[in-house]
Amino acid sequence: MASMIGSQTLRDKLVNSGRQGIVAALDIGTSKISCFIARLERAGAGESGVVRVVGIGHQVSRGVKSGAVVDMEAAEEAIRSAVDTAERMAGVTVRHVIVNLTSATLASHSVSVDVSIAGHEVRDQDLRRVLHHGQAQAVLPDRQVIHAIPVGYNIDGSRGIRDPRGMYGDRLGVTMNVVTASLGPIRNLAICVERCHLEIASFVVSPYASGLACLVEDEMDLGVTCIDLGGGTTSISVFFEGNLLFADVIPVGGQHVTNDIARGLSTPVAHAERMKTLYGSALASQSDDRETITVPQVGEDDESAGTQIPRSMLTRIIQPRLEETFELVNDRLSQSGVGAVAGRRVVLTGGASQMNGIELLASRILEKRVRFGSPIRIVGLAEATGGPAFSACCGLLGFSARAPAEVAEMERVPERTPQVGRFARLGRWIRENF
């Protein structure tokens, strides 16, 4: 199985040695599989680089259920098709890909450790030692560490330090957000990708990727919850002070709404999806009882002979499932213990977030201000692929450019340059290279 590698090795694999490099992102979801190939274009000193998409491929997902591979051959075929389309458009062949992980076995927890620095100045080797010590404490049997993100340092108990290098003290401590997943789903996904003659450069959990794609810097600093409503899962991420504090996945998504419609109205799944897209609403309106919808019945060849129902009946099927989904999200947030820093703002994204009225329903249940989120910071997306349904895939590209300082991906801590202030994030040195 492809394992997590250092950020420098990741960059060597995904970015060519020239001034412009190629990065490939593979989003394996329940409803679709997407592959974006992008070029990382460096900017001048002090300027942000550009992630420019040059190849796009997406395919109806097969062999994947609730984010986990259930049919290896079907999933392999869909992945090959999506990657091949993107490669043809980009005019390149990719060997390494960043892959999302949307497993319901994801778990996020906090780890705090400290080490002795004997009163001397905090150096890079001290920082490296405490970070790897934190990762060692996070390892659990039958689970793989996907991310180990330092969210704060302390020296002799003095907290709120973002970069302790250059400071003095007796003990250096770090608090890390560790995201893990069961080994089984990761192995199955890795084998499926490798059978397509691709190497996995890094796994990124979908909640993290969606947040990187849709959130603005102020939201990530002040506290925000990002909810990605996908086809088979709903992912949750909480950001505060620019870092991921919590990530979780609920095995309920838009396809569950479609199945409810198909069962409730005895109509084929394809027609249920069409009715949800064209007429579905999360909240009832006064005109629903006056509008009628033709519902083809299962097993009938003549679609014109379908049953006529009021639109309100469709809403009465959709609304309870969405209410249940947001209540589950609320429960997970309450149990996580990060509610105090999550702020009063929620960003909805994902393909299933485009239903009418869902913003108001989410605001009512979560008791927060809600806005819709689409990918930002990515150049070259077509209109059809620039919407919320492709947030996770765009976030994988954003992850490659952002290169956060995580233990699970870090082989060395870079030397601090005069331009990097004491309170700058450790990942800034990589971002400044683009």
Short mmCIF file of C-alpha atoms in Angstrom, two decimals:
data_model
loop_
_atom_site.label_atom_id
_atom_site.label_comp_id
_atom_site.label_asym_id
_atom_site.label_seq_id
_atom_site.Cartn_x
_atom_site.Cartn_y
_atom_site.Cartn_z
CA MET A 1 0.00 0.00 0.00
CA ALA A 2 1.23 3.45 -0.80
CA SER A 3 2.12 5.18 2.44
CA MET A 4 2.23 8.79 3.49
CA ILE A 5 5.45 10.49 2.47
CA GLY A 6 7.31 13.65 3.41
CA SER A 7 6.17 16.96 2.02
CA GLN A 8 9.47 17.46 0.19
CA THR A 9 9.17 13.98 -1.36
CA LEU A 10 5.53 14.69 -2.23
CA ARG A 11 6.55 17.84 -4.01
CA ASP A 12 9.39 16.07 -5.84
CA LYS A 13 6.95 13.44 -7.09
CA LEU A 14 4.13 15.75 -8.11
CA VAL A 15 5.96 18.85 -9.30
CA ASN A 16 8.48 18.83 -12.13
CA SER A 17 11.90 20.32 -11.52
CA GLY A 18 11.19 23.22 -13.88
CA ARG A 19 9.50 26.48 -13.05
CA GLN A 20 6.10 24.97 -13.73
CA GLY A 21 4.98 21.58 -12.36
CA ILE A 22 2.09 19.18 -12.78
CA VAL A 23 -0.18 17.93 -9.98
CA ALA A 24 -2.94 15.33 -10.29
CA ALA A 25 -5.90 15.00 -7.90
CA LEU A 26 -8.25 12.01 -7.81
CA ASP A 27 -11.59 12.33 -6.02
CA ILE A 28 -13.20 8.90 -5.55
CA GLY A 29 -16.77 9.47 -4.44
CA THR A 30 -19.99 7.50 -4.21
CA SER A 31 -21.76 9.31 -7.04
CA LYS A 32 -18.83 10.34 -9.27
CA ILE A 33 -15.10 9.93 -9.73
CA SER A 34 -13.18 13.06 -10.75
CA CYS A 35 -9.60 13.66 -11.85
CA PHE A 36 -8.14 17.16 -12.14
CA ILE A 37 -4.66 17.77 -13.55
CA ALA A 38 -3.24 21.19 -12.73
CA ARG A 39 -0.11 23.19 -13.30
CA LEU A 40 1.46 24.94 -10.32
CA GLU A 41 2.68 28.27 -11.61
CA ARG A 42 5.17 30.10 -9.48
CA ALA A 43 4.75 33.79 -8.86
CA GLY A 44 7.23 36.51 -8.08
CA ALA A 45 8.63 37.20 -4.63
CA GLY A 46 5.90 37.95 -2.10
CA GLU A 47 3.11 36.93 -4.48
CA SER A 48 0.79 33.96 -4.30
CA GLY A 49 1.21 31.24 -6.89
CA VAL A 50 -1.52 30.04 -9.23
CA VAL A 51 -3.04 26.57 -9.49
CA ARG A 52 -4.23 26.31 -13.10
CA VAL A 53 -6.33 23.31 -14.14
CA VAL A 54 -5.25 21.94 -17.52
CA GLY A 55 -7.06 18.59 -17.57
CA ILE A 56 -10.50 17.52 -16.31
CA GLY A 57 -12.10 14.10 -16.28
CA HIS A 58 -15.12 12.80 -14.41
CA GLN A 59 -17.12 9.61 -14.60
CA VAL A 60 -20.21 8.17 -12.93
CA SER A 61 -18.92 6.28 -9.91
CA ARG A 62 -19.23 2.52 -9.81
CA GLY A 63 -18.10 0.07 -7.16
CA VAL A 64 -18.04 2.66 -4.36
CA LYS A 65 -20.56 2.89 -1.51
CA SER A 66 -20.46 5.42 1.32
CA GLY A 67 -16.90 6.32 0.38
CA ALA A 68 -15.60 2.73 0.50
CA VAL A 69 -14.70 0.42 -2.39
CA VAL A 70 -17.18 -2.47 -2.62
CA ASP A 71 -16.45 -3.68 -6.18
CA MET A 72 -12.78 -3.51 -7.13
CA GLU A 73 -13.18 -4.10 -10.86
CA ALA A 74 -16.03 -1.61 -11.34
CA ALA A 75 -14.21 1.08 -9.35
CA GLU A 76 -10.98 0.44 -11.26
CA GLU A 77 -12.75 0.87 -14.60
CA ALA A 78 -14.34 4.17 -13.53
CA ILE A 79 -11.01 5.51 -12.22
CA ARG A 80 -9.22 4.58 -15.44
CA SER A 81 -11.87 6.36 -17.50
CA ALA A 82 -11.73 9.59 -15.45
CA VAL A 83 -7.92 9.71 -15.41
CA ASP A 84 -7.66 8.93 -19.13
CA THR A 85 -10.04 11.78 -20.00
CA ALA A 86 -8.06 14.24 -17.89
CA GLU A 87 -4.74 13.08 -19.35
CA ARG A 88 -6.00 13.48 -22.92
CA MET A 89 -7.20 17.01 -22.20
CA ALA A 90 -3.97 18.00 -20.45
CA GLY A 91 -1.70 16.27 -22.97
CA VAL A 92 0.33 14.63 -20.19
CA THR A 93 0.58 11.24 -18.50
CA VAL A 94 0.47 11.21 -14.70
CA ARG A 95 2.08 8.64 -12.44
CA HIS A 96 1.38 10.06 -8.99
CA VAL A 97 -1.96 11.28 -7.64
CA ILE A 98 -3.29 12.83 -4.45
CA VAL A 99 -6.34 10.81 -3.41
CA ASN A 100 -9.20 11.76 -1.12
CA LEU A 101 -10.41 9.51 1.68
CA THR A 102 -14.12 9.58 2.57
CA SER A 103 -14.39 6.65 4.95
CA ALA A 104 -17.04 6.49 7.64
CA THR A 105 -14.29 5.11 9.91
CA LEU A 106 -12.56 8.51 10.13
CA ALA A 107 -11.81 9.69 13.64
CA SER A 108 -10.35 12.98 14.82
CA HIS A 109 -8.79 13.51 18.23
CA SER A 110 -6.35 15.82 19.98
CA VAL A 111 -2.90 14.81 21.24
CA SER A 112 -0.69 16.95 23.51
CA VAL A 113 2.97 16.14 24.22
CA ASP A 114 6.06 17.98 25.43
CA VAL A 115 9.82 17.40 25.42
CA SER A 116 12.74 18.87 27.32
CA ILE A 117 14.85 21.55 25.61
CA ALA A 118 17.07 22.20 28.68
CA GLY A 119 16.74 25.97 28.56
CA HIS A 120 18.34 26.50 25.16
CA GLU A 121 16.90 28.16 22.08
CA VAL A 122 14.24 26.17 20.23
CA ARG A 123 15.86 24.83 17.07
CA ASP A 124 14.56 22.95 14.07
CA GLN A 125 15.65 19.61 15.52
CA ASP A 126 13.68 20.33 18.72
CA LEU A 127 10.59 21.09 16.68
CA ARG A 128 11.07 17.95 14.63
CA ARG A 129 11.52 15.88 17.79
CA VAL A 130 8.33 17.09 19.49
CA LEU A 131 6.28 16.66 16.29
CA HIS A 132 7.41 13.08 15.76
CA HIS A 133 6.88 12.35 19.44
CA GLY A 134 3.31 13.57 19.05
CA GLN A 135 2.73 11.34 16.05
CA ALA A 136 4.10 8.34 17.93
CA GLN A 137 1.56 8.98 20.70
CA ALA A 138 -1.23 9.10 18.11
CA VAL A 139 -0.60 5.66 16.57
CA LEU A 140 -3.39 3.19 17.36
CA PRO A 141 -3.71 -0.52 16.48
CA ASP A 142 -5.40 -1.22 13.12
CA ARG A 143 -5.60 2.48 12.27
CA GLN A 144 -3.59 4.67 9.90
CA VAL A 145 -2.63 8.25 10.71
CA ILE A 146 -3.75 10.35 7.74
CA HIS A 147 -3.06 13.83 9.14
CA ALA A 148 -1.18 15.01 12.22
CA ILE A 149 -1.64 18.76 12.24
CA PRO A 150 0.03 20.96 14.89
CA VAL A 151 -2.55 23.47 16.05
CA GLY A 152 -0.55 25.21 18.76
CA TYR A 153 2.73 25.17 20.65
CA ASN A 154 3.62 26.05 24.22
CA ILE A 155 6.86 26.75 26.07
CA ASP A 156 6.86 26.10 29.81
CA GLY A 157 3.06 26.15 29.75
CA SER A 158 2.78 29.46 27.88
CA ARG A 159 0.27 28.72 25.13
CA GLY A 160 -0.82 30.40 21.91
CA ILE A 161 2.56 30.11 20.15
CA ARG A 162 2.42 29.46 16.42
CA ASP A 163 6.14 29.16 15.69
CA PRO A 164 8.38 28.59 18.74
CA ARG A 165 11.71 28.63 16.88
CA GLY A 166 14.10 31.17 18.37
CA MET A 167 12.39 31.17 21.78
CA TYR A 168 13.93 29.89 25.05
CA GLY A 169 12.53 27.62 27.73
CA ASP A 170 12.83 24.32 29.55
CA ARG A 171 10.01 22.32 27.92
CA LEU A 172 8.53 22.57 24.43
CA GLY A 173 4.99 21.27 23.93
CA VAL A 174 2.65 20.85 20.99
CA THR A 175 -1.06 20.14 20.60
CA MET A 176 -1.93 18.20 17.45
CA ASN A 177 -5.15 17.30 15.70
CA VAL A 178 -4.72 13.70 14.55
CA VAL A 179 -7.04 12.23 11.92
CA THR A 180 -7.01 8.45 11.57
CA ALA A 181 -8.94 5.81 9.63
CA SER A 182 -9.29 2.02 9.69
CA LEU A 183 -6.66 0.19 7.67
CA GLY A 184 -9.10 -1.98 5.71
CA PRO A 185 -10.82 0.75 3.62
CA ILE A 186 -7.46 2.48 3.02
CA ARG A 187 -5.85 -0.73 1.75
CA ASN A 188 -8.76 -1.48 -0.57
CA LEU A 189 -8.69 2.04 -2.00
CA ALA A 190 -4.90 1.99 -2.42
CA ILE A 191 -4.94 -1.37 -4.21
CA CYS A 192 -7.71 -0.16 -6.53
CA VAL A 193 -5.72 2.95 -7.49
CA GLU A 194 -2.47 1.01 -7.93
CA ARG A 195 -4.21 -1.43 -10.27
CA CYS A 196 -4.73 1.59 -12.53
CA HIS A 197 -0.91 1.95 -12.71
CA LEU A 198 -0.96 5.02 -10.48
CA GLU A 199 1.02 5.70 -7.32
CA ILE A 200 -0.59 7.43 -4.37
CA ALA A 201 1.56 10.36 -3.31
CA SER A 202 -0.70 11.29 -0.40
CA PHE A 203 -4.10 10.67 1.11
CA VAL A 204 -6.20 13.66 2.15
CA VAL A 205 -9.45 13.27 4.05
CA SER A 206 -12.39 14.77 2.15
CA PRO A 207 -13.58 17.09 4.96
CA TYR A 208 -10.16 18.74 4.98
CA ALA A 209 -10.02 19.04 1.19
CA SER A 210 -13.49 20.59 0.98
CA GLY A 211 -12.59 23.20 3.57
CA LEU A 212 -9.36 24.13 1.77
CA ALA A 213 -11.33 24.58 -1.45
CA CYS A 214 -14.24 26.72 -0.20
CA LEU A 215 -13.21 28.68 2.88
CA VAL A 216 -11.67 32.13 2.88
CA GLU A 217 -8.77 32.89 5.20
CA ASP A 218 -10.82 34.99 7.63
CA GLU A 219 -13.32 32.18 8.13
CA MET A 220 -10.55 29.67 8.83
CA ASP A 221 -8.98 32.05 11.35
CA LEU A 222 -12.15 33.11 13.19
CA GLY A 223 -13.81 29.67 13.31
CA VAL A 224 -16.08 27.97 10.80
CA THR A 225 -17.76 24.65 10.06
CA CYS A 226 -17.66 23.28 6.52
CA ILE A 227 -20.29 20.68 5.57
CA ASP A 228 -19.87 18.79 2.30
CA LEU A 229 -23.12 17.08 1.27
CA GLY A 230 -22.04 14.33 -1.11
CA GLY A 231 -23.81 11.47 -2.80
CA GLY A 232 -23.18 8.76 -0.20
CA THR A 233 -21.66 10.68 2.70
CA THR A 234 -21.76 14.01 4.51
CA SER A 235 -18.38 15.27 5.69
CA ILE A 236 -17.77 17.79 8.46
CA SER A 237 -14.71 19.89 9.17
CA VAL A 238 -14.07 22.61 11.73
CA PHE A 239 -11.32 25.19 11.24
CA PHE A 240 -9.96 27.68 13.78
CA GLU A 241 -6.86 29.91 13.68
CA GLY A 242 -6.13 28.61 10.19
CA ASN A 243 -5.95 24.95 11.23
CA LEU A 244 -8.19 21.90 10.98
CA LEU A 245 -9.48 21.09 14.47
CA PHE A 246 -12.03 18.38 13.72
CA ALA A 247 -13.03 16.12 10.82
CA ASP A 248 -15.77 13.52 10.58
CA VAL A 249 -17.85 11.67 7.99
CA ILE A 250 -21.51 10.61 8.27
CA PRO A 251 -22.62 7.77 5.93
CA VAL A 252 -25.72 9.66 4.74
CA GLY A 253 -25.91 11.75 1.57
CA GLY A 254 -27.90 12.80 -1.46
CA GLN A 255 -28.34 9.27 -2.76
CA HIS A 256 -30.30 8.42 0.38
CA VAL A 257 -32.76 11.17 -0.52
CA THR A 258 -33.03 9.74 -4.04
CA ASN A 259 -33.69 6.24 -2.68
CA ASP A 260 -36.36 7.60 -0.32
CA ILE A 261 -38.14 9.17 -3.31
CA ALA A 262 -37.85 5.99 -5.38
CA ARG A 263 -39.32 3.85 -2.60
CA GLY A 264 -41.95 6.33 -1.49
CA LEU A 265 -43.30 6.94 -5.00
CA SER A 266 -42.55 3.49 -6.53
CA THR A 267 -40.55 5.08 -9.33
CA PRO A 268 -37.21 4.06 -10.92
CA VAL A 269 -34.11 5.48 -9.26
CA ALA A 270 -33.16 7.44 -12.40
CA HIS A 271 -36.55 9.20 -12.41
CA ALA A 272 -36.30 9.80 -8.66
CA GLU A 273 -32.96 11.56 -9.17
CA ARG A 274 -34.45 13.65 -11.97
CA MET A 275 -37.44 14.71 -9.85
CA LYS A 276 -35.17 15.59 -6.94
CA THR A 277 -33.02 17.77 -9.19
CA LEU A 278 -35.87 19.52 -11.04
CA TYR A 279 -38.62 19.78 -8.42
CA GLY A 280 -37.04 18.92 -5.07
CA SER A 281 -37.07 21.37 -2.17
CA ALA A 282 -35.95 21.16 1.43
CA LEU A 283 -38.84 23.36 2.61
CA ALA A 284 -42.49 23.53 1.63
CA SER A 285 -43.99 26.53 -0.14
CA GLN A 286 -47.58 27.72 -0.53
CA SER A 287 -47.73 26.76 -4.20
CA ASP A 288 -46.63 23.15 -3.71
CA ASP A 289 -50.19 21.79 -3.38
CA ARG A 290 -51.22 23.44 -6.67
CA GLU A 291 -48.27 22.10 -8.72
CA THR A 292 -48.40 18.53 -9.97
CA ILE A 293 -45.62 16.17 -11.07
CA THR A 294 -45.86 13.14 -13.33
CA VAL A 295 -44.26 10.12 -11.65
CA PRO A 296 -43.42 7.11 -13.89
CA GLN A 297 -44.02 3.84 -12.09
CA VAL A 298 -41.55 0.98 -11.73
CA GLY A 299 -41.96 -1.61 -14.48
CA GLU A 300 -44.14 0.51 -16.76
CA ASP A 301 -42.87 1.19 -20.30
CA ASP A 302 -45.23 4.09 -21.01
CA GLU A 303 -43.83 7.05 -19.05
CA SER A 304 -46.79 9.24 -20.01
CA ALA A 305 -49.07 6.93 -18.04
CA GLY A 306 -47.42 7.83 -14.74
CA THR A 307 -49.17 8.91 -11.58
CA GLN A 308 -49.87 12.59 -10.93
CA ILE A 309 -48.84 13.81 -7.47
CA PRO A 310 -48.69 17.28 -5.87
CA ARG A 311 -45.22 18.72 -5.45
CA SER A 312 -45.86 18.93 -1.72
CA MET A 313 -45.71 15.12 -1.53
CA LEU A 314 -42.17 15.17 -2.91
CA THR A 315 -41.16 17.79 -0.35
CA ARG A 316 -42.64 15.69 2.47
CA ILE A 317 -40.31 12.86 1.45
CA ILE A 318 -37.18 15.00 1.07
CA GLN A 319 -37.42 17.22 4.15
CA PRO A 320 -37.30 14.53 6.88
CA ARG A 321 -34.14 12.97 5.44
CA LEU A 322 -32.37 16.32 5.24
CA GLU A 323 -33.50 17.21 8.75
CA GLU A 324 -32.08 13.90 9.98
CA THR A 325 -28.78 14.62 8.22
CA PHE A 326 -28.34 18.04 9.82
CA GLU A 327 -29.37 16.69 13.22
CA LEU A 328 -26.65 14.05 12.89
CA VAL A 329 -24.18 16.80 12.00
CA ASN A 330 -25.29 18.77 15.06
CA ASP A 331 -24.82 15.71 17.28
CA ARG A 332 -21.31 15.06 15.96
CA LEU A 333 -20.32 18.69 16.51
CA SER A 334 -21.70 18.61 20.04
CA GLN A 335 -19.82 15.41 20.85
CA SER A 336 -16.57 16.72 19.37
CA GLY A 337 -16.06 19.39 22.01
CA VAL A 338 -15.07 22.04 19.43
CA GLY A 339 -18.41 23.82 19.42
CA ALA A 340 -17.02 26.81 21.31
CA VAL A 341 -14.42 27.57 18.62
CA ALA A 342 -16.48 26.50 15.60
CA GLY A 343 -18.05 29.95 15.47
CA ARG A 344 -21.51 30.88 14.27
CA ARG A 345 -20.83 30.29 10.59
CA VAL A 346 -21.41 27.26 8.39
CA VAL A 347 -20.38 26.80 4.76
CA LEU A 348 -22.40 24.27 2.74
CA THR A 349 -20.83 22.64 -0.29
CA GLY A 350 -21.04 19.38 -2.25
CA GLY A 351 -23.39 18.26 -4.99
CA ALA A 352 -26.34 17.62 -2.66
CA SER A 353 -26.14 21.17 -1.25
CA GLN A 354 -27.70 22.67 -4.39
CA MET A 355 -31.30 21.83 -3.48
CA ASN A 356 -33.75 24.68 -3.02
CA GLY A 357 -34.31 25.74 0.58
CA ILE A 358 -31.47 23.71 2.05
CA GLU A 359 -29.65 26.82 3.30
CA LEU A 360 -32.64 27.90 5.41
CA LEU A 361 -33.21 24.38 6.72
CA ALA A 362 -29.57 24.04 7.77
CA SER A 363 -29.64 27.44 9.46
CA ARG A 364 -32.78 26.50 11.39
CA ILE A 365 -31.44 23.18 12.69
CA LEU A 366 -27.81 24.15 13.30
CA GLU A 367 -28.73 27.62 14.61
CA LYS A 368 -25.88 29.22 12.68
CA ARG A 369 -25.44 31.54 9.74
CA VAL A 370 -25.14 29.50 6.55
CA ARG A 371 -23.70 30.31 3.14
CA PHE A 372 -22.99 28.23 0.03
CA GLY A 373 -19.39 27.50 -0.87
CA SER A 374 -17.78 26.79 -4.23
CA PRO A 375 -14.11 26.25 -5.08
CA ILE A 376 -11.89 29.33 -4.96
CA ARG A 377 -8.18 29.92 -5.63
CA ILE A 378 -8.31 27.55 -8.65
CA VAL A 379 -7.90 28.88 -12.21
CA GLY A 380 -9.03 27.19 -15.41
CA LEU A 381 -12.15 25.38 -14.24
CA ALA A 382 -15.00 25.07 -16.72
CA GLU A 383 -18.39 26.34 -15.60
CA ALA A 384 -19.72 22.79 -15.29
CA THR A 385 -16.85 21.73 -13.02
CA GLY A 386 -16.47 24.88 -10.95
CA GLY A 387 -19.46 24.26 -8.71
CA PRO A 388 -19.79 22.81 -5.21
CA ALA A 389 -19.95 19.22 -6.50
CA PHE A 390 -16.21 19.44 -7.28
CA SER A 391 -15.07 21.09 -4.06
CA ALA A 392 -13.22 18.04 -2.72
CA CYS A 393 -11.24 17.53 -5.93
CA CYS A 394 -10.27 21.22 -6.03
CA GLY A 395 -9.26 20.97 -2.39
CA LEU A 396 -6.82 18.19 -3.22
CA LEU A 397 -5.08 20.56 -5.63
CA GLY A 398 -5.13 23.28 -2.98
CA PHE A 399 -3.55 20.83 -0.53
CA SER A 400 -0.62 20.22 -2.89
CA ALA A 401 0.07 23.95 -3.14
CA ARG A 402 -0.56 24.68 0.53
CA ALA A 403 1.63 21.82 1.79
CA PRO A 404 0.72 22.16 5.49
CA ALA A 405 3.31 21.27 8.11
CA GLU A 406 1.99 17.91 9.20
CA VAL A 407 4.06 15.24 10.84
CA ALA A 408 2.56 12.55 8.63
CA GLU A 409 3.97 14.32 5.59
CA MET A 410 7.05 16.06 6.90
CA GLU A 411 10.58 14.70 6.60
CA ARG A 412 12.32 17.86 7.74
CA VAL A 413 11.56 21.26 9.19
CA PRO A 414 12.84 24.06 6.91
CA GLU A 415 15.25 26.68 8.09
CA ARG A 416 13.54 29.92 9.04
CA THR A 417 14.38 32.75 6.67
CA PRO A 418 14.53 36.43 7.67
CA GLN A 419 11.24 37.06 5.83
CA VAL A 420 9.34 34.53 7.98
CA GLY A 421 8.17 36.00 11.25
CA ARG A 422 8.07 34.24 14.57
CA PHE A 423 4.31 33.77 14.45
CA ALA A 424 4.14 32.67 10.79
CA ARG A 425 2.75 29.25 9.99
CA LEU A 426 5.35 26.58 9.39
CA GLY A 427 3.86 25.74 6.02
CA ARG A 428 4.40 29.25 4.64
CA TRP A 429 7.86 28.50 3.27
CA ILE A 430 6.38 26.12 0.69
CA ARG A 431 3.57 28.44 -0.33
CA GLU A 432 6.12 31.20 -0.99
CA ASN A 433 7.81 28.99 -3.59
CA PHE A 434 4.81 29.25 -5.91
#
